[in-house]
Structure formats: structure tokens, C-alpha cells
Amino acid sequence: VTAEKREASKSLVASGVKIVKACEIVGHSRASYYRKIRDWRVADTAVIDAINEQLQRSPRAGFWKCFDRMRLKGYKFNHKRVHRVYCQMGLNLKRRTKRVLPKRITVPLEVVDAANEQWALDFMHDSLYCGRPFRTLNVIDEGTRECLAIEVDTSLPASRLIRVLDRLKVERGLPRQIRLDNGPELIAGEFVDWCVDNEINLAYIQPGKPQQNGFAERFNGTFRREFLNAYLFEDLPQVRDMAWVWMMDYNEERPHDSLGKLPPAMYRQKLENSSLELSQ
């Protein structure tokens, strides 16, 4: 504001108005008018260098953390001066750093014709009749096309995903590989560490290529068409109950074209019987 008033008063003086009158019109003091313009970058070079030194060590540090680090290093700058320079540098703005994903290698959509070898995960979105949104976590066995779980809630963080997999671990064991996309819940350190501890290989698809998770996408299309778009839901318990009934029908009664018109549960039984005969 002071710089704008100075420029306005100078333009009036240039047009022939006396300095006293120009300062009165603009509301600018004559002392500020005569004061030489100071470049804060030059006057506060030492403070700028000290702030940059701390941010190189801790890029995510806020003002007070940065100021405390400077005090520990022996700098005697007043906190008001440091905060002024900190704001003039634009560091008081929220800084967001985009997480760079590791390069994803194309994993062929090859499936072992056996149960509990390869699973696929994916999330879906929908809303209740009142407009409240909810999510579903769908877990698919790629070998038998069985739906192993449909978890429903308004929020499904990585901890909830681990809870679902822990339940499936008790019920039927864990697979050798899980195919999944790059959602925040699926790249979270908590989930990745859990998979490492359980010796599960994570086959991430490439960003923007959902066809690489084709079995989950095909199931999602069926689930959307035959369940989510077919009913109006009043609350989450109703969605959970109806989803469980639909999953049982999908696994045990509904013929699957790619399985020779057999339901997934019957196809899994056929595979298990074949493996027993070969072992004998």
C-alpha cells in the first residue's frame, strides 16, 4: 500500500502539484515520500540465506520450526523480522509436493488356473438415496473369478483394507500376488509393509490403464449393472446386507461365461478335484 501511495504522489508531483498537496491528496506522509526505496532482498540477505539453509535440511518445516532451528544455530534475528522475510519469500503459503510414483512395468494379464494364487483389488463409488456417498472395496480371485469380499463404508483407508485381508487370511489364506491400481490407499506404506511381511507380490498397473486390471474391471461392470444401478439404498447396513446376498448368488448360482457356464464356486471345486486326481 505504501508503494502504491508513493507512486500516486509522485505522479501528481510530476503533473505539477506541489509535494505537500500531493501527499495530502493521496494520504501519504512526506517522510515516506522522501525516504529512499530499499530493496528488502538486499537488506535482508543474511536472513534469506539463513532461512534457505534451514529449508535445505528440512523442506517441510513451518515458520516456527525454521525459526527454532535458526536459534539453535546461533542466529539472533528477531522473530518478527524473520517472519516478515519468510512471508515475503512466499513460504507462508501451503506447499504441496506431488508424490512421484515409481515407474510401473507392464505386467501381462496371465492367470494361473488355480484358486488362491492371484487376487485383484479395486474400489467403486456410489451414493445412498439421500445423496450420501459411499465406497466399496471389491476383492476378486483371478483364477476362479470368485468375489472374495465386498467391503462397504463411507471411507476405506489402508488400515481398513488390511483388516479385510486379515479376515480373508484366516478364512482361506493369502495369494502369491495381488493386482491393483495406484490409489492412495494401495500405495500407502502401511499396506505395502503388510504385504511385504506376508510375502505378497504387488502387481501395480500403469497409471491410466485400467484394462491391465481387466478381471477386476469386468467384475466392477457386472456389480455396477446388476447391483448398484439396480437398487436404491436407504443406509449403509442395507447396502452391506444386500451386497453379501448378491455376492453369494454371484459365486454359487450365477453362471460365468468364461468358466464354461459354471458359477465361480463350482469352477473352483472342479479345479480342486482335478488337482487331487493329478496328485494321485
C-alpha positions as CSV (number, residue, x, y, z in Angstrom):
1,V,0.0,0.0,0.0
2,T,2.8,2.4,0.9
3,A,4.5,1.8,-2.5
4,E,1.2,2.5,-4.3
5,K,0.7,5.8,-2.4
6,R,4.3,6.8,-3.2
7,E,3.8,6.1,-6.9
8,A,0.5,8.1,-6.8
9,S,2.0,11.1,-5.1
10,K,5.0,11.1,-7.5
11,S,2.6,11.0,-10.5
12,L,0.8,14.1,-9.0
13,V,4.1,15.9,-8.4
14,A,5.1,15.1,-12.0
15,S,1.9,16.7,-13.2
16,G,2.7,20.0,-11.4
17,V,1.1,19.5,-8.0
18,K,3.2,20.6,-5.0
19,I,4.7,17.8,-2.9
20,V,2.8,18.9,0.3
21,K,-0.5,19.0,-1.6
22,A,0.1,15.7,-3.4
23,C,0.9,13.9,-0.1
24,E,-2.3,15.3,1.4
25,I,-4.4,14.1,-1.5
26,V,-3.0,10.6,-1.5
27,G,-2.8,10.3,2.3
28,H,0.9,9.7,2.2
29,S,3.3,11.1,4.7
30,R,6.1,13.4,3.4
31,A,8.7,11.4,5.4
32,S,7.8,8.3,3.4
33,Y,7.8,10.3,0.2
34,Y,11.4,11.4,0.7
35,R,12.6,8.1,2.1
36,K,14.8,6.2,-0.3
37,I,13.3,2.9,-1.6
38,R,15.0,0.0,0.0
39,D,15.2,-3.4,-1.6
40,W,14.3,-5.9,1.1
41,R,16.2,-8.7,-0.7
42,V,19.4,-6.8,-0.3
43,A,18.8,-5.5,3.2
44,D,17.7,-9.0,4.5
45,T,20.2,-11.1,2.6
46,A,21.5,-12.6,5.8
47,V,18.0,-13.6,6.9
48,I,17.2,-15.1,3.5
49,D,20.3,-17.1,3.4
50,A,19.7,-18.4,7.0
51,I,16.1,-19.4,6.1
52,N,17.2,-21.2,2.9
53,E,19.9,-23.0,4.8
54,Q,17.3,-24.5,7.2
55,L,14.8,-25.3,4.4
56,Q,17.5,-27.3,2.6
57,R,17.8,-29.5,5.6
58,S,14.0,-29.7,6.3
59,P,12.0,-28.6,3.3
60,R,8.6,-29.3,5.0
61,A,9.4,-27.2,8.1
62,G,7.0,-24.4,9.0
63,F,7.9,-20.9,10.2
64,W,8.3,-21.7,13.9
65,K,10.3,-24.9,13.3
66,C,12.5,-23.0,10.9
67,F,13.0,-20.1,13.4
68,D,13.8,-22.5,16.2
69,R,16.4,-24.2,14.1
70,M,17.9,-20.8,13.3
71,R,18.1,-20.0,17.0
72,L,19.9,-23.3,17.7
73,K,22.4,-22.4,15.0
74,G,23.2,-19.1,16.8
75,Y,21.3,-16.6,14.7
76,K,20.0,-13.6,16.7
77,F,17.4,-12.3,14.3
78,N,14.1,-11.1,15.9
79,H,11.2,-13.5,15.1
80,K,9.2,-10.6,13.7
81,R,11.9,-9.8,11.1
82,V,12.3,-13.5,10.2
83,H,8.5,-13.9,9.8
84,R,8.3,-10.8,7.6
85,V,11.0,-12.1,5.3
86,Y,9.5,-15.6,5.5
87,C,6.2,-14.2,4.2
88,Q,7.9,-12.0,1.5
89,M,9.6,-15.1,0.2
90,G,6.2,-16.7,-0.2
91,L,7.0,-19.5,2.2
92,N,3.9,-19.0,4.4
93,L,1.8,-20.4,1.6
94,K,0.9,-24.1,1.9
95,R,3.5,-26.1,0.0
96,R,2.3,-29.3,-1.6
97,T,4.7,-31.8,-3.1
98,K,3.4,-34.3,-5.5
99,R,4.3,-37.8,-4.7
100,V,6.2,-39.3,-7.7
101,L,5.2,-42.9,-8.3
102,P,7.9,-45.4,-9.3
103,K,7.9,-46.5,-12.9
104,R,5.3,-49.2,-13.3
105,I,6.2,-52.0,-15.6
106,T,3.5,-53.7,-17.7
107,V,2.5,-57.0,-16.0
108,P,0.9,-59.4,-18.5
109,L,-2.6,-60.4,-17.6
110,E,-1.6,-64.0,-17.3
111,V,-3.6,-66.0,-14.8
112,V,-2.7,-69.3,-13.1
113,D,-5.6,-71.7,-13.5
114,A,-5.8,-72.3,-9.7
115,A,-7.6,-70.9,-6.7
116,N,-6.0,-68.5,-4.2
117,E,-2.9,-67.7,-6.4
118,Q,-3.7,-64.3,-7.8
119,W,-6.2,-61.7,-6.5
120,A,-7.3,-58.3,-7.7
121,L,-8.4,-55.3,-5.8
122,D,-10.4,-52.2,-6.8
123,F,-12.6,-49.5,-5.4
124,M,-16.0,-48.3,-6.6
125,H,-18.2,-45.3,-5.7
126,D,-21.9,-44.8,-5.3
127,S,-24.4,-43.0,-3.1
128,L,-27.4,-43.6,-0.9
129,Y,-30.9,-42.4,-1.8
130,C,-30.3,-39.4,0.5
131,G,-27.2,-38.5,-1.6
132,R,-24.6,-39.6,1.0
133,P,-21.7,-41.1,-0.9
134,F,-20.1,-44.5,-0.1
135,R,-17.3,-46.7,-1.4
136,T,-16.9,-50.4,-1.9
137,L,-13.7,-52.5,-1.9
138,N,-14.0,-55.5,-4.2
139,V,-11.6,-58.4,-3.8
140,I,-11.5,-60.9,-6.7
141,D,-9.8,-64.2,-7.2
142,E,-8.5,-64.0,-10.8
143,G,-8.1,-67.8,-11.1
144,T,-11.7,-68.7,-10.3
145,R,-13.4,-65.3,-10.8
146,E,-14.8,-65.6,-7.3
147,C,-15.7,-62.4,-5.4
148,L,-14.0,-62.8,-2.0
149,A,-15.2,-59.7,-0.3
150,I,-17.2,-56.5,-0.9
151,E,-16.4,-54.1,1.9
152,V,-18.8,-51.1,2.1
153,D,-18.3,-47.8,4.0
154,T,-18.0,-44.1,3.6
155,S,-14.2,-44.3,4.0
156,L,-11.9,-47.2,3.3
157,P,-8.4,-46.3,4.3
158,A,-5.3,-48.6,4.1
159,S,-6.0,-49.8,7.7
160,R,-9.4,-51.0,6.7
161,L,-8.0,-52.7,3.6
162,I,-5.6,-54.6,5.8
163,R,-8.4,-55.6,8.1
164,V,-10.3,-57.1,5.2
165,L,-7.2,-59.0,4.0
166,D,-6.5,-60.3,7.6
167,R,-10.0,-61.7,7.7
168,L,-9.5,-63.4,4.3
169,K,-6.2,-64.7,5.5
170,V,-8.0,-66.6,8.3
171,E,-10.8,-67.8,6.1
172,R,-8.8,-69.0,3.1
173,G,-5.2,-68.0,3.2
174,L,-3.4,-65.3,1.2
175,P,-2.4,-65.3,-2.5
176,R,1.0,-65.1,-4.1
177,Q,0.2,-61.9,-6.0
178,I,-2.4,-59.1,-5.8
179,R,-3.1,-56.9,-8.9
180,L,-4.1,-53.3,-8.1
181,D,-4.0,-49.7,-9.3
182,N,-2.2,-46.7,-7.8
183,G,-4.8,-45.3,-5.5
184,P,-3.6,-43.6,-2.3
185,E,-4.8,-46.5,-0.1
186,L,-3.0,-49.0,-2.2
187,I,0.4,-47.3,-2.3
188,A,0.3,-46.4,1.4
189,G,3.3,-47.5,3.4
190,E,1.2,-49.3,6.0
191,F,-0.4,-51.5,3.3
192,V,2.9,-52.1,1.4
193,D,4.7,-53.1,4.6
194,W,1.9,-55.5,5.4
195,C,2.2,-57.2,2.0
196,V,6.0,-57.5,2.4
197,D,5.5,-59.1,5.8
198,N,3.1,-61.6,4.3
199,E,5.3,-62.3,1.2
200,I,2.7,-61.0,-1.3
201,N,3.9,-59.6,-4.6
202,L,2.1,-56.4,-5.6
203,A,1.5,-56.1,-9.3
204,Y,0.7,-52.4,-9.8
205,I,-0.9,-51.5,-13.2
206,Q,0.3,-48.5,-15.1
207,P,-1.5,-45.2,-14.3
208,G,-4.4,-44.5,-16.7
209,K,-4.6,-48.1,-18.0
210,P,-7.4,-49.9,-16.1
211,Q,-7.5,-52.6,-18.7
212,Q,-4.4,-54.0,-17.2
213,N,-6.6,-54.9,-14.2
214,G,-9.2,-56.5,-16.5
215,F,-10.7,-59.1,-14.2
216,A,-11.5,-56.6,-11.5
217,E,-12.8,-54.1,-14.1
218,R,-15.1,-56.8,-15.6
219,F,-16.4,-57.7,-12.2
220,N,-17.0,-54.0,-11.5
221,G,-19.1,-53.7,-14.6
222,T,-21.3,-56.6,-13.5
223,F,-21.5,-55.3,-10.0
224,R,-22.5,-51.8,-11.2
225,R,-25.1,-53.1,-13.7
226,E,-26.7,-55.8,-11.6
227,F,-26.5,-54.3,-8.1
228,L,-25.5,-50.6,-7.7
229,N,-27.7,-49.4,-10.6
230,A,-30.5,-51.8,-9.9
231,Y,-31.4,-50.7,-6.4
232,L,-32.0,-47.5,-4.2
233,F,-30.3,-47.9,-0.8
234,E,-31.5,-46.2,2.3
235,D,-28.5,-46.7,4.6
236,L,-25.1,-48.5,4.8
237,P,-26.3,-51.6,6.7
238,Q,-28.8,-52.2,3.9
239,V,-26.1,-52.0,1.3
240,R,-23.9,-54.4,3.3
241,D,-26.6,-57.0,3.7
242,M,-27.8,-56.8,0.1
243,A,-24.2,-56.9,-1.2
244,W,-23.5,-60.1,0.8
245,V,-26.6,-61.8,-0.6
246,W,-25.6,-60.7,-4.1
247,M,-22.1,-61.9,-3.7
248,M,-23.3,-65.4,-2.5
249,D,-25.5,-65.6,-5.6
250,Y,-22.7,-64.4,-7.9
251,N,-20.3,-67.0,-6.5
252,E,-22.6,-70.0,-6.2
253,E,-25.5,-69.6,-8.6
254,R,-24.7,-67.2,-11.4
255,P,-23.1,-68.9,-14.5
256,H,-19.9,-67.3,-15.7
257,D,-19.3,-67.3,-19.5
258,S,-15.5,-67.6,-19.3
259,L,-15.8,-70.5,-16.9
260,G,-17.9,-72.7,-19.3
261,K,-21.2,-71.5,-17.9
262,L,-20.2,-72.6,-14.4
263,P,-20.6,-70.5,-11.2
264,P,-17.2,-69.5,-9.7
265,A,-17.6,-71.7,-6.6
266,M,-18.4,-74.7,-8.8
267,Y,-15.5,-74.0,-11.1
268,R,-13.1,-73.8,-8.0
269,Q,-14.4,-77.2,-6.9
270,K,-13.7,-78.6,-10.3
271,L,-10.1,-77.2,-10.2
272,E,-9.5,-78.7,-6.8
273,N,-10.9,-82.1,-7.9
274,S,-8.6,-82.0,-10.9
275,S,-5.6,-81.2,-8.8
276,L,-6.4,-84.1,-6.5
277,E,-6.7,-86.5,-9.3
278,L,-3.3,-85.4,-10.8
279,S,-1.6,-85.7,-7.4
280,Q,-2.9,-89.3,-7.0
